[in-house]
């Protein structure tokens, strides 16, 4: 574990040196990332000029909803910074045969392939997310109790773990398909579902979608559970989603490990 | 004189044949990854699903019957129609592809071959769109059939003609805007951040994210001018909002004629800008590599 952390630190240092070599580009990447996020916030502000809450009686009024959005920003920035750049490279490694060189290294292939690149510019959104969360929570009618703040990082990490597992499973599909641009698009669209409170998925179509995205692909637990821990009283039945998130994260990590190992077993080198 | 005329006619026919060949090659290239292509087409409907649920939730929580003149059904129809607009105007990878060709030197073959680079790109993009429509017609038809209850009655013949014209113009506008952006590669080594910035503005001001009419209440500081009024003069709205609003009957009469004229004017401006960027850029371009 200590060795893995040391190697991860070396990867991160190398990526930071690379980013700092092209400082202007790094700054531009941060700005464009912040621009995208600001545009989404502007859209939500516009929505709240038409309605007091998202969904009748759901309790997702402006400040709780922005706490929800902030949580989404934090989770997604961690995933974008730590895992996505490496997963995106896997397609090229499989196609060109570069994966061979990775497999002969004395390191766990999944660890190496999913964490060797760190995109520090993606953390800009996470920092804004933390500021936004502070702003939103300070305007809550009832501030979250210390217990909620203690549970929040745990369920946040569970959300990150669920997304990591999903990214790894989609990346593993590259080994079978050779090219999987659509699957990465699919990841983007799937995470799009997690950006809104689960209550909006109601009715004859929304109900099954909500159930599928909670129990089959637990994408709705990623942001909803941590945001609820802060926005709603953490008592009685409110603990069930917390336990559910922990179980779903553990199951997702195990599933991703199995899928990745099985995919690697089917890998046939493309190099000469 | 007649010889010159025949020469011109022969030249035009040769150019047309060359363009046809480029189109055929591009279509074959696009069909290589048809499975990935079909899957990608289906995926593009997924964001609409979340938008529909979001706006349904918004309507359920407000006492207003409509938002900026849009009922809940109108909003759903609007988002679906912007998918059609975007199917014409979006040009994925065009600007970055041009910039990459400039950066890695592969563009130099177009400087020595008797092929017009912009015409080649246009043929490739037409091919991409033709293949896309051939593949996408099935999911589009299925989704529109399932959602037919959200749509108002279709426009009359004039409205339909205006809708089709606006779609064709949106294709040309999208193409020449992105191509011009890509040609910035002659001046800057890396344009990806500029392209991303453009995408941001485009996404926000094209009506892809929400109907432009929702900006009508937002003041600009200019007396009597809302943000929606300002956005109406920019080229972005023609790539998503325009065709959708025409189909929904939100724009008609003199307003419709003015919109199409402004759109056509922007197409001309962007064609000139693209040609100018190509002429100036190739003059300062220095190739390297084998």
Coordinates of C-alpha atoms in Angstrom, one line a residue:
Chain A
X1 CA 0.0 0.0 0.0
X2 CA 2.8 2.4 1.0
X3 CA 4.7 1.5 -2.2
X4 CA 1.6 2.1 -4.3
X5 CA 1.0 5.5 -2.6
X6 CA 4.7 6.4 -3.2
X7 CA 4.3 5.5 -6.9
X8 CA 1.1 7.5 -7.2
X9 CA 2.9 10.4 -5.7
X10 CA 5.7 10.1 -8.3
X11 CA 3.1 10.0 -11.1
X12 CA 1.4 13.0 -9.7
X13 CA 4.7 14.9 -9.4
X14 CA 5.6 14.1 -12.9
X15 CA 2.2 15.3 -14.2
X16 CA 2.5 18.5 -12.2
X17 CA 5.9 19.2 -13.6
X18 CA 4.5 18.6 -17.1
X19 CA 1.5 20.9 -16.4
X20 CA 3.8 23.6 -15.1
X21 CA 6.0 23.3 -18.1
X22 CA 3.0 24.6 -20.2
X23 CA 1.7 27.0 -17.6
X24 CA -0.3 29.1 -20.0
X25 CA -2.1 26.0 -21.3
X26 CA -2.7 24.8 -17.8
X27 CA -4.2 28.1 -16.9
X28 CA -6.4 28.0 -20.0
X29 CA -7.6 24.5 -19.2
X30 CA -8.5 25.7 -15.7
X31 CA -10.4 28.7 -17.1
X32 CA -12.3 26.7 -19.7
X33 CA -13.2 24.1 -17.1
X34 CA -14.4 26.9 -14.8
X35 CA -16.3 28.5 -17.8
X36 CA -18.2 25.3 -18.4
X37 CA -19.1 25.0 -14.7
X38 CA -20.1 28.7 -14.5
X39 CA -22.4 28.2 -17.5
X40 CA -24.2 25.4 -15.8
X41 CA -24.5 27.4 -12.6
X42 CA -26.0 30.3 -14.7
X43 CA -28.5 27.8 -16.2
X44 CA -29.6 26.7 -12.7
X45 CA -29.9 30.3 -11.6
X46 CA -32.1 30.9 -14.6
X47 CA -34.2 27.8 -13.7
X48 CA -34.8 29.2 -10.2
X49 CA -36.2 32.5 -11.7
X50 CA -39.1 30.3 -12.8
X51 CA -39.6 28.0 -9.9
X52 CA -39.0 28.0 -6.1
X53 CA -37.9 24.3 -6.1
X54 CA -37.0 21.4 -8.4
X55 CA -40.0 19.1 -8.1
X56 CA -43.1 19.9 -6.0
X57 CA -42.5 19.1 -2.3
X58 CA -39.1 17.6 -2.9
X59 CA -37.3 20.2 -0.7
X60 CA -34.7 20.9 -3.4
X61 CA -35.0 24.7 -3.1
X62 CA -32.2 27.0 -4.3
X63 CA -29.6 26.5 -1.5
X64 CA -30.0 22.8 -1.0
X65 CA -29.9 22.3 -4.8
X66 CA -26.7 24.3 -5.0
X67 CA -25.2 22.1 -2.3
X68 CA -26.2 19.2 -4.5
X69 CA -24.5 20.8 -7.5
X70 CA -21.4 21.6 -5.4
X71 CA -21.2 17.9 -4.3
X72 CA -21.4 16.9 -7.9
X73 CA -18.6 19.2 -8.8
X74 CA -16.4 17.8 -6.1
X75 CA -17.0 14.2 -6.9
X76 CA -16.6 14.7 -10.7
X77 CA -13.5 16.8 -10.3
X78 CA -11.8 14.0 -8.3
X79 CA -12.7 11.5 -11.0
X80 CA -11.7 13.7 -13.8
X81 CA -8.4 14.5 -12.2
X82 CA -7.4 11.1 -11.1
X83 CA -8.9 8.5 -13.3
X84 CA -10.3 9.8 -16.6
X85 CA -7.0 10.9 -18.3
X86 CA -5.5 7.4 -17.8
X87 CA -8.7 5.6 -18.8
X88 CA -8.9 7.7 -22.0
X89 CA -5.3 6.6 -22.9
X90 CA -6.1 2.9 -22.6
X91 CA -7.9 3.0 -26.0
X92 CA -4.7 4.1 -27.7
X93 CA -2.6 1.6 -25.7
X94 CA -4.7 -1.3 -26.9
X95 CA -4.9 -0.1 -30.5
X96 CA -1.2 0.5 -30.8
X97 CA 0.0 -2.4 -28.7
X98 CA 1.5 -0.1 -26.1
X99 CA -0.3 -2.1 -23.5
X100 CA 2.4 -4.8 -23.8
X101 CA 4.9 -2.5 -22.1
X102 CA 2.5 -1.9 -19.2
X103 CA 1.8 -5.5 -18.6
X104 CA 5.4 -6.5 -18.2
X105 CA 6.0 -3.9 -15.5
X106 CA 6.2 -5.2 -11.9
X107 CA 3.1 -3.4 -10.9
X108 CA -0.6 -4.1 -10.7
X109 CA -1.9 -3.4 -14.3
X110 CA -5.2 -1.9 -13.1
X111 CA -3.4 0.4 -10.7
X112 CA -0.9 1.5 -13.3
X113 CA -3.5 1.9 -16.1
X114 CA -6.0 3.8 -14.1
X115 CA -3.8 6.2 -12.2
X116 CA -0.7 7.0 -14.1
X117 CA -2.0 10.4 -15.4
X118 CA -3.3 13.1 -13.1
X119 CA -5.0 16.2 -14.6
X120 CA -4.5 18.9 -12.0
X121 CA -6.6 21.4 -14.0
X122 CA -9.7 19.3 -13.3
X123 CA -9.3 20.1 -9.6
X124 CA -10.3 23.7 -10.3
X125 CA -14.0 22.8 -10.4
X126 CA -13.6 20.9 -7.1
X127 CA -12.2 23.9 -5.4
X128 CA -15.1 26.0 -6.7
X129 CA -17.4 23.2 -5.6
X130 CA -16.1 23.5 -2.0
X131 CA -16.6 27.2 -2.0
X132 CA -20.1 26.8 -3.4
X133 CA -20.9 24.2 -0.9
X134 CA -19.8 26.5 1.9
X135 CA -22.0 29.3 0.5
X136 CA -25.1 27.1 0.1
X137 CA -24.8 25.4 3.5
X138 CA -24.3 28.7 5.3
X139 CA -27.8 29.6 4.0
X140 CA -29.6 26.5 5.1
X141 CA -32.4 27.1 7.5
X142 CA -31.0 24.3 9.7
X143 CA -27.2 23.8 9.5
X144 CA -26.0 20.2 9.2
X145 CA -25.0 18.6 12.5
X146 CA -21.4 17.5 13.1
X147 CA -22.4 13.9 12.4
X148 CA -23.5 14.8 8.9
X149 CA -20.2 16.5 8.3
X150 CA -18.4 13.4 9.5
X151 CA -20.4 11.0 7.2
X152 CA -20.2 13.4 4.2
X153 CA -16.6 12.6 3.2
X154 CA -17.3 8.9 3.5
X155 CA -20.2 8.9 1.2
X156 CA -18.4 11.3 -1.1
X157 CA -15.6 8.7 -1.4
X158 CA -18.2 6.0 -2.0
X159 CA -19.5 8.2 -4.9
X160 CA -16.0 8.5 -6.3
X161 CA -15.5 4.7 -6.0
X162 CA -18.7 4.0 -7.9
X163 CA -17.6 6.3 -10.7
X164 CA -14.1 4.9 -10.7
X165 CA -15.6 1.3 -11.1
X166 CA -17.7 2.5 -14.0
X167 CA -14.8 4.2 -15.7
X168 CA -12.6 1.1 -15.3
X169 CA -15.3 -1.2 -16.7
X170 CA -15.9 1.0 -19.7
X171 CA -12.1 1.2 -20.3
X172 CA -11.9 -2.6 -20.1
X173 CA -14.4 -2.8 -22.9
X174 CA -11.7 -1.2 -25.1
X175 CA -9.8 -4.5 -24.9
X176 CA -12.8 -6.3 -26.6
X177 CA -13.8 -3.6 -29.0
X178 CA -10.6 -2.0 -30.1
X179 CA -12.3 1.4 -30.3
X180 CA -14.9 2.6 -27.8
X181 CA -15.5 6.3 -28.3
X182 CA -19.2 5.8 -27.9
X183 CA -18.7 4.1 -24.6
X184 CA -16.9 7.2 -23.2
X185 CA -19.8 9.2 -24.5
X186 CA -22.0 6.8 -22.7
X187 CA -20.1 7.4 -19.5
X188 CA -20.7 11.2 -19.9
X189 CA -24.4 10.7 -20.6
X190 CA -24.8 8.2 -17.7
X191 CA -23.1 10.6 -15.3
X192 CA -25.5 13.3 -16.6
X193 CA -28.3 11.3 -15.0
X194 CA -26.5 11.7 -11.6
X195 CA -26.4 15.5 -11.8
X196 CA -30.0 15.9 -10.7
X197 CA -31.9 14.9 -7.6
X198 CA -33.4 11.4 -7.8
X199 CA -36.9 12.8 -7.1
X200 CA -37.1 14.3 -10.7
X201 CA -37.2 10.8 -12.1
X202 CA -40.8 10.1 -11.4
X203 CA -43.8 8.8 -13.3
X204 CA -44.2 5.7 -15.5
X205 CA -40.8 6.3 -17.2
X206 CA -38.9 8.0 -14.4
X207 CA -39.7 5.4 -11.7
X208 CA -38.1 2.5 -13.5
X209 CA -35.2 4.7 -14.6
X210 CA -34.6 5.8 -11.0
X211 CA -34.8 2.1 -9.8
X212 CA -32.3 1.0 -12.5
X213 CA -29.9 3.9 -11.8
X214 CA -30.1 3.1 -8.0
X215 CA -30.0 -0.7 -7.9
X216 CA -28.5 -1.9 -11.2
X217 CA -26.0 0.9 -12.1
X218 CA -25.9 2.8 -8.8
X219 CA -25.1 6.1 -10.5
X220 CA -27.9 8.0 -8.7
X221 CA -26.2 7.3 -5.3
X222 CA -23.0 9.1 -6.4
X223 CA -24.2 12.7 -5.7
X224 CA -27.7 12.2 -4.2
X225 CA -26.5 10.4 -1.0
X226 CA -23.8 12.9 0.1
X227 CA -25.9 15.9 -0.8
X228 CA -28.9 14.4 1.2
X229 CA -26.6 13.8 4.2
X230 CA -26.1 17.6 4.4
X231 CA -29.5 18.8 3.2
X232 CA -31.8 16.5 5.1
X233 CA -31.9 15.4 8.8
X234 CA -29.7 12.3 9.2
X235 CA -32.0 10.1 11.2
X236 CA -34.2 7.0 10.9
X237 CA -34.6 5.8 7.3
X238 CA -32.1 8.5 6.1
X239 CA -29.4 6.0 7.1
X240 CA -30.4 3.4 4.5
X241 CA -29.1 5.3 1.5
X242 CA -25.8 5.8 3.4
X243 CA -25.4 2.0 4.0
X244 CA -26.6 1.4 0.4
X245 CA -23.9 3.7 -0.9
X246 CA -21.2 1.9 1.1
X247 CA -22.4 -1.5 -0.1
X248 CA -22.8 -0.3 -3.7
X249 CA -19.3 1.2 -3.7
X250 CA -17.7 -2.1 -2.4
X251 CA -19.7 -4.2 -4.9
X252 CA -18.8 -1.8 -7.8
X253 CA -15.1 -2.0 -7.0
X254 CA -15.2 -5.8 -6.9
X255 CA -17.1 -5.9 -10.1
X256 CA -14.7 -3.6 -11.8
X257 CA -11.7 -5.7 -10.7
X258 CA -13.3 -8.9 -12.0
X259 CA -14.3 -7.3 -15.4
X260 CA -10.8 -5.7 -15.8
X261 CA -8.9 -8.9 -15.0
X262 CA -11.1 -10.9 -17.4
X263 CA -10.7 -8.4 -20.1
X264 CA -6.9 -8.4 -19.7
X265 CA -7.0 -12.2 -20.0
X266 CA -8.5 -11.8 -23.5
X267 CA -6.0 -9.2 -24.6
X268 CA -4.0 -10.0 -27.7
X269 CA -1.1 -7.8 -28.5
X270 CA -1.4 -5.5 -31.5
X271 CA 2.3 -4.8 -31.6
X272 CA 4.8 -6.6 -33.8
Chain B
X1 CA -14.0 32.5 -76.7
X2 CA -15.8 29.3 -77.3
X3 CA -12.6 27.4 -76.4
X4 CA -12.4 29.3 -73.1
X5 CA -16.0 28.6 -72.5
X6 CA -15.5 24.9 -73.1
X7 CA -12.4 25.0 -70.9
X8 CA -14.4 26.5 -68.1
X9 CA -17.1 24.0 -68.6
X10 CA -14.6 21.2 -68.6
X11 CA -12.9 22.7 -65.5
X12 CA -16.2 22.9 -63.7
X13 CA -17.1 19.4 -64.6
X14 CA -13.7 18.1 -63.5
X15 CA -14.1 20.0 -60.2
X16 CA -17.5 18.5 -59.7
X17 CA -16.2 15.0 -60.5
X18 CA -13.3 15.5 -58.0
X19 CA -15.8 16.7 -55.4
X20 CA -18.0 13.6 -56.1
X21 CA -15.0 11.3 -55.7
X22 CA -14.0 13.0 -52.4
X23 CA -17.6 12.6 -51.2
X24 CA -17.7 8.8 -52.1
X25 CA -14.3 8.2 -50.4
X26 CA -15.5 10.0 -47.3
X27 CA -18.8 8.1 -47.1
X28 CA -16.8 4.8 -47.3
X29 CA -14.5 6.0 -44.5
X30 CA -17.4 6.9 -42.3
X31 CA -19.1 3.5 -42.8
X32 CA -16.0 1.6 -41.5
X33 CA -17.0 2.2 -37.8
X34 CA -20.7 2.1 -38.4
X35 CA -21.5 0.2 -35.2
X36 CA -19.7 2.8 -33.1
X37 CA -21.5 5.5 -35.2
X38 CA -25.0 4.0 -34.6
X39 CA -24.4 3.6 -30.9
X40 CA -23.1 7.2 -30.7
X41 CA -26.3 8.4 -32.5
X42 CA -28.6 6.7 -29.9
X43 CA -26.5 8.1 -27.0
X44 CA -27.1 11.6 -28.1
X45 CA -30.7 11.4 -27.1
X46 CA -29.8 10.6 -23.5
X47 CA -29.2 14.2 -22.3
X48 CA -32.6 15.1 -23.6
X49 CA -34.1 12.5 -21.2
X50 CA -32.7 14.3 -18.2
X51 CA -33.7 17.7 -19.5
X52 CA -37.3 16.4 -19.9
X53 CA -37.4 15.1 -16.3
X54 CA -35.8 18.4 -15.1
X55 CA -38.4 20.6 -16.8
X56 CA -41.2 18.4 -15.8
X57 CA -40.1 18.8 -12.2
X58 CA -39.9 22.5 -12.6
X59 CA -43.4 22.7 -14.1
X60 CA -44.7 20.6 -11.3
X61 CA -43.4 23.0 -8.7
X62 CA -44.5 26.3 -10.2
X63 CA -48.0 27.7 -10.5
X64 CA -47.2 29.2 -13.9
X65 CA -48.9 27.6 -16.9
X66 CA -45.9 28.5 -19.2
X67 CA -42.3 29.6 -18.9
X68 CA -41.3 32.3 -21.3
X69 CA -44.2 31.3 -23.5
X70 CA -43.3 27.5 -23.4
X71 CA -45.6 24.9 -21.9
X72 CA -44.1 21.7 -20.6
X73 CA -45.0 20.0 -23.9
X74 CA -43.4 22.9 -25.9
X75 CA -40.2 22.5 -23.9
X76 CA -40.0 18.8 -24.7
X77 CA -40.7 19.4 -28.4
X78 CA -38.2 22.3 -28.4
X79 CA -35.3 20.1 -27.0
X80 CA -36.1 17.3 -29.5
X81 CA -36.2 19.8 -32.4
X82 CA -32.8 21.3 -31.3
X83 CA -31.5 17.8 -31.8
X84 CA -32.5 18.1 -35.4
X85 CA -30.9 21.5 -35.7
X86 CA -27.7 20.2 -34.1
X87 CA -27.7 17.2 -36.4
X88 CA -27.1 19.8 -39.2
X89 CA -25.0 22.4 -37.5
X90 CA -22.6 20.5 -35.2
X91 CA -19.2 19.8 -36.7
X92 CA -17.4 17.6 -34.2
X93 CA -13.7 17.6 -34.7
X94 CA -13.6 19.9 -37.6
X95 CA -11.7 22.9 -36.0
X96 CA -9.3 20.7 -34.0
X97 CA -8.7 18.5 -37.1
X98 CA -7.7 21.5 -39.2
X99 CA -5.5 22.9 -36.5
X100 CA -3.8 19.4 -36.1
X101 CA -3.2 19.2 -39.9
X102 CA -1.5 22.6 -39.7
X103 CA 0.5 21.7 -36.7
X104 CA 1.8 18.3 -37.9
X105 CA 2.3 19.5 -41.4
X106 CA -0.1 17.1 -43.1
X107 CA -1.9 20.1 -44.6
X108 CA 1.0 20.7 -47.0
X109 CA -0.3 18.1 -49.5
X110 CA -3.3 20.3 -50.1
X111 CA -0.9 23.1 -51.0
X112 CA 0.7 21.1 -53.8
X113 CA -2.3 19.1 -55.0
X114 CA -5.0 20.6 -57.3
X115 CA -7.6 20.2 -54.6
X116 CA -9.3 23.0 -52.8
X117 CA -8.8 22.2 -49.1
X118 CA -12.0 23.9 -48.0
X119 CA -14.1 22.1 -50.7
X120 CA -12.4 18.9 -49.6
X121 CA -13.4 19.5 -46.0
X122 CA -16.9 20.4 -47.0
X123 CA -17.3 17.2 -49.1
X124 CA -16.0 15.2 -46.1
X125 CA -18.5 16.9 -43.8
X126 CA -21.4 16.4 -46.2
X127 CA -20.4 12.7 -46.4
X128 CA -20.3 12.5 -42.6
X129 CA -23.8 14.1 -42.4
X130 CA -25.3 11.9 -45.1
X131 CA -24.1 8.7 -43.3
X132 CA -25.2 10.2 -40.0
X133 CA -28.7 10.9 -41.3
X134 CA -28.9 7.4 -42.9
X135 CA -28.1 5.8 -39.6
X136 CA -29.9 8.3 -37.4
X137 CA -33.2 8.4 -39.2
X138 CA -34.3 5.2 -37.4
X139 CA -33.7 6.4 -33.8
X140 CA -34.9 9.9 -34.7
X141 CA -38.1 8.6 -36.2
X142 CA -38.7 6.3 -33.2
X143 CA -38.1 9.0 -30.6
X144 CA -40.2 11.6 -32.5
X145 CA -43.0 9.0 -33.0
X146 CA -43.0 8.1 -29.3
X147 CA -43.0 11.8 -28.4
X148 CA -45.5 12.9 -31.0
X149 CA -48.0 14.0 -28.3
X150 CA -45.7 16.8 -27.2
X151 CA -45.6 18.5 -30.7
X152 CA -48.0 21.1 -31.9
X153 CA -49.5 20.6 -35.5
X154 CA -46.7 20.8 -38.1
X155 CA -46.1 24.2 -39.8
X156 CA -47.8 25.0 -43.1
X157 CA -45.9 24.7 -46.4
X158 CA -44.2 28.1 -46.1
X159 CA -43.2 27.4 -42.5
X160 CA -41.9 24.0 -43.5
X161 CA -39.9 25.5 -46.4
X162 CA -38.4 28.1 -43.9
X163 CA -37.6 25.3 -41.5
X164 CA -35.7 23.4 -44.2
X165 CA -33.9 26.6 -45.4
X166 CA -32.8 27.4 -41.9
X167 CA -31.5 23.9 -41.4
X168 CA -29.4 24.0 -44.6
X169 CA -28.1 27.5 -43.6
X170 CA -27.3 26.2 -40.1
X171 CA -25.2 23.4 -41.7
X172 CA -23.2 26.0 -43.7
X173 CA -22.9 28.3 -40.8
X174 CA -21.7 25.6 -38.4
X175 CA -19.2 24.4 -41.0
X176 CA -17.7 27.8 -41.9
X177 CA -17.6 29.0 -38.2
X178 CA -15.7 25.9 -37.1
X179 CA -13.4 25.8 -40.2
X180 CA -12.5 29.5 -39.6
X181 CA -11.8 28.6 -36.0
X182 CA -9.5 25.7 -37.0
X183 CA -7.6 28.0 -39.3
X184 CA -6.4 30.0 -36.3
X185 CA -3.9 27.1 -36.2
X186 CA -1.9 29.1 -38.7
X187 CA -1.3 31.7 -36.0
X188 CA -1.4 29.6 -32.8
X189 CA 0.2 26.2 -32.3
X190 CA -2.6 25.0 -30.0
X191 CA -6.2 26.1 -30.5
X192 CA -8.0 23.5 -28.3
X193 CA -8.7 26.0 -25.5
X194 CA -10.1 28.5 -28.0
X195 CA -12.3 25.8 -29.5
X196 CA -13.5 24.8 -26.0
X197 CA -14.3 28.5 -25.3
X198 CA -16.2 28.7 -28.5
X199 CA -18.1 25.5 -27.6
X200 CA -19.1 27.0 -24.3
X201 CA -20.4 30.2 -25.8
X202 CA -22.1 28.3 -28.6
X203 CA -23.8 25.9 -26.1
X204 CA -25.1 28.7 -24.0
X205 CA -26.1 31.2 -26.7
X206 CA -27.3 28.7 -29.4
X207 CA -30.4 27.7 -27.5
X208 CA -29.1 24.2 -27.1
X209 CA -29.2 24.5 -23.3
X210 CA -32.6 26.4 -23.0
X211 CA -34.8 28.4 -25.4
X212 CA -33.3 31.9 -26.0
X213 CA -36.8 33.4 -25.2
X214 CA -36.0 32.6 -21.5
X215 CA -33.4 35.5 -21.6
X216 CA -36.1 38.0 -22.6
X217 CA -36.5 39.2 -19.0
X218 CA -32.8 39.6 -18.4
X219 CA -31.7 43.3 -18.8
X220 CA -28.5 44.3 -20.6
X221 CA -28.2 47.9 -19.4
X222 CA -29.2 49.1 -22.9
X223 CA -32.7 50.7 -22.6
X224 CA -35.4 48.5 -24.2
X225 CA -32.9 45.7 -25.1
X226 CA -33.0 42.4 -23.3
X227 CA -30.3 39.7 -23.4
X228 CA -32.5 37.7 -25.8
X229 CA -32.6 40.8 -28.2
X230 CA -28.8 40.9 -28.2
X231 CA -28.4 37.2 -28.7
X232 CA -30.8 37.4 -31.7
X233 CA -28.1 39.3 -33.7
X234 CA -25.3 36.7 -33.0
X235 CA -24.8 33.7 -35.3
X236 CA -25.0 31.1 -32.5
X237 CA -28.8 30.9 -32.2
X238 CA -29.2 29.8 -35.8
X239 CA -27.4 26.5 -35.0
X240 CA -30.1 25.3 -32.5
X241 CA -32.8 27.7 -31.5
X242 CA -33.7 29.1 -35.0
X243 CA -35.0 26.0 -36.8
X244 CA -36.7 24.7 -33.6
X245 CA -38.5 28.0 -33.0
X246 CA -39.6 28.1 -36.7
X247 CA -41.1 24.6 -36.5
X248 CA -42.9 25.5 -33.2
X249 CA -44.4 28.6 -34.9
X250 CA -42.8 31.0 -32.4
X251 CA -41.3 33.0 -35.3
X252 CA -43.4 34.0 -38.3
X253 CA -44.1 36.8 -40.8
X254 CA -41.6 39.6 -40.9
X255 CA -39.7 38.2 -37.9
X256 CA -39.1 35.0 -39.8
X257 CA -37.9 36.7 -43.0
X258 CA -35.6 38.9 -40.9
X259 CA -34.2 35.8 -39.1
X260 CA -33.5 34.0 -42.3
X261 CA -31.8 37.1 -43.8
X262 CA -29.6 37.5 -40.8
X263 CA -28.7 33.8 -40.9
X264 CA -27.9 34.0 -44.6
X265 CA -25.8 37.2 -44.0
X266 CA -23.8 35.3 -41.2
X267 CA -23.2 32.4 -43.6
X268 CA -21.7 34.9 -46.2
X269 CA -19.6 36.6 -43.5
X270 CA -18.2 33.3 -42.3
X271 CA -17.5 32.0 -45.8
X272 CA -15.5 35.2 -46.5
X273 CA -13.8 34.9 -43.1
X274 CA -12.8 31.3 -43.8
X275 CA -11.5 32.0 -47.3
X276 CA -9.5 35.0 -45.9
X277 CA -8.1 33.0 -43.1
X278 CA -7.0 30.3 -45.5
X279 CA -5.4 32.8 -48.0
X280 CA -3.6 34.7 -45.2
X281 CA -2.7 31.5 -43.3
X282 CA -1.2 29.6 -46.2
X283 CA 0.9 32.7 -47.1
X284 CA 2.6 32.6 -43.6
X285 CA 2.7 28.8 -43.3
X286 CA 6.0 27.1 -43.2
X287 CA 6.0 23.3 -43.6
X288 CA 8.3 20.9 -41.9
X289 CA 8.7 17.2 -41.7
X290 CA 9.1 14.6 -44.5

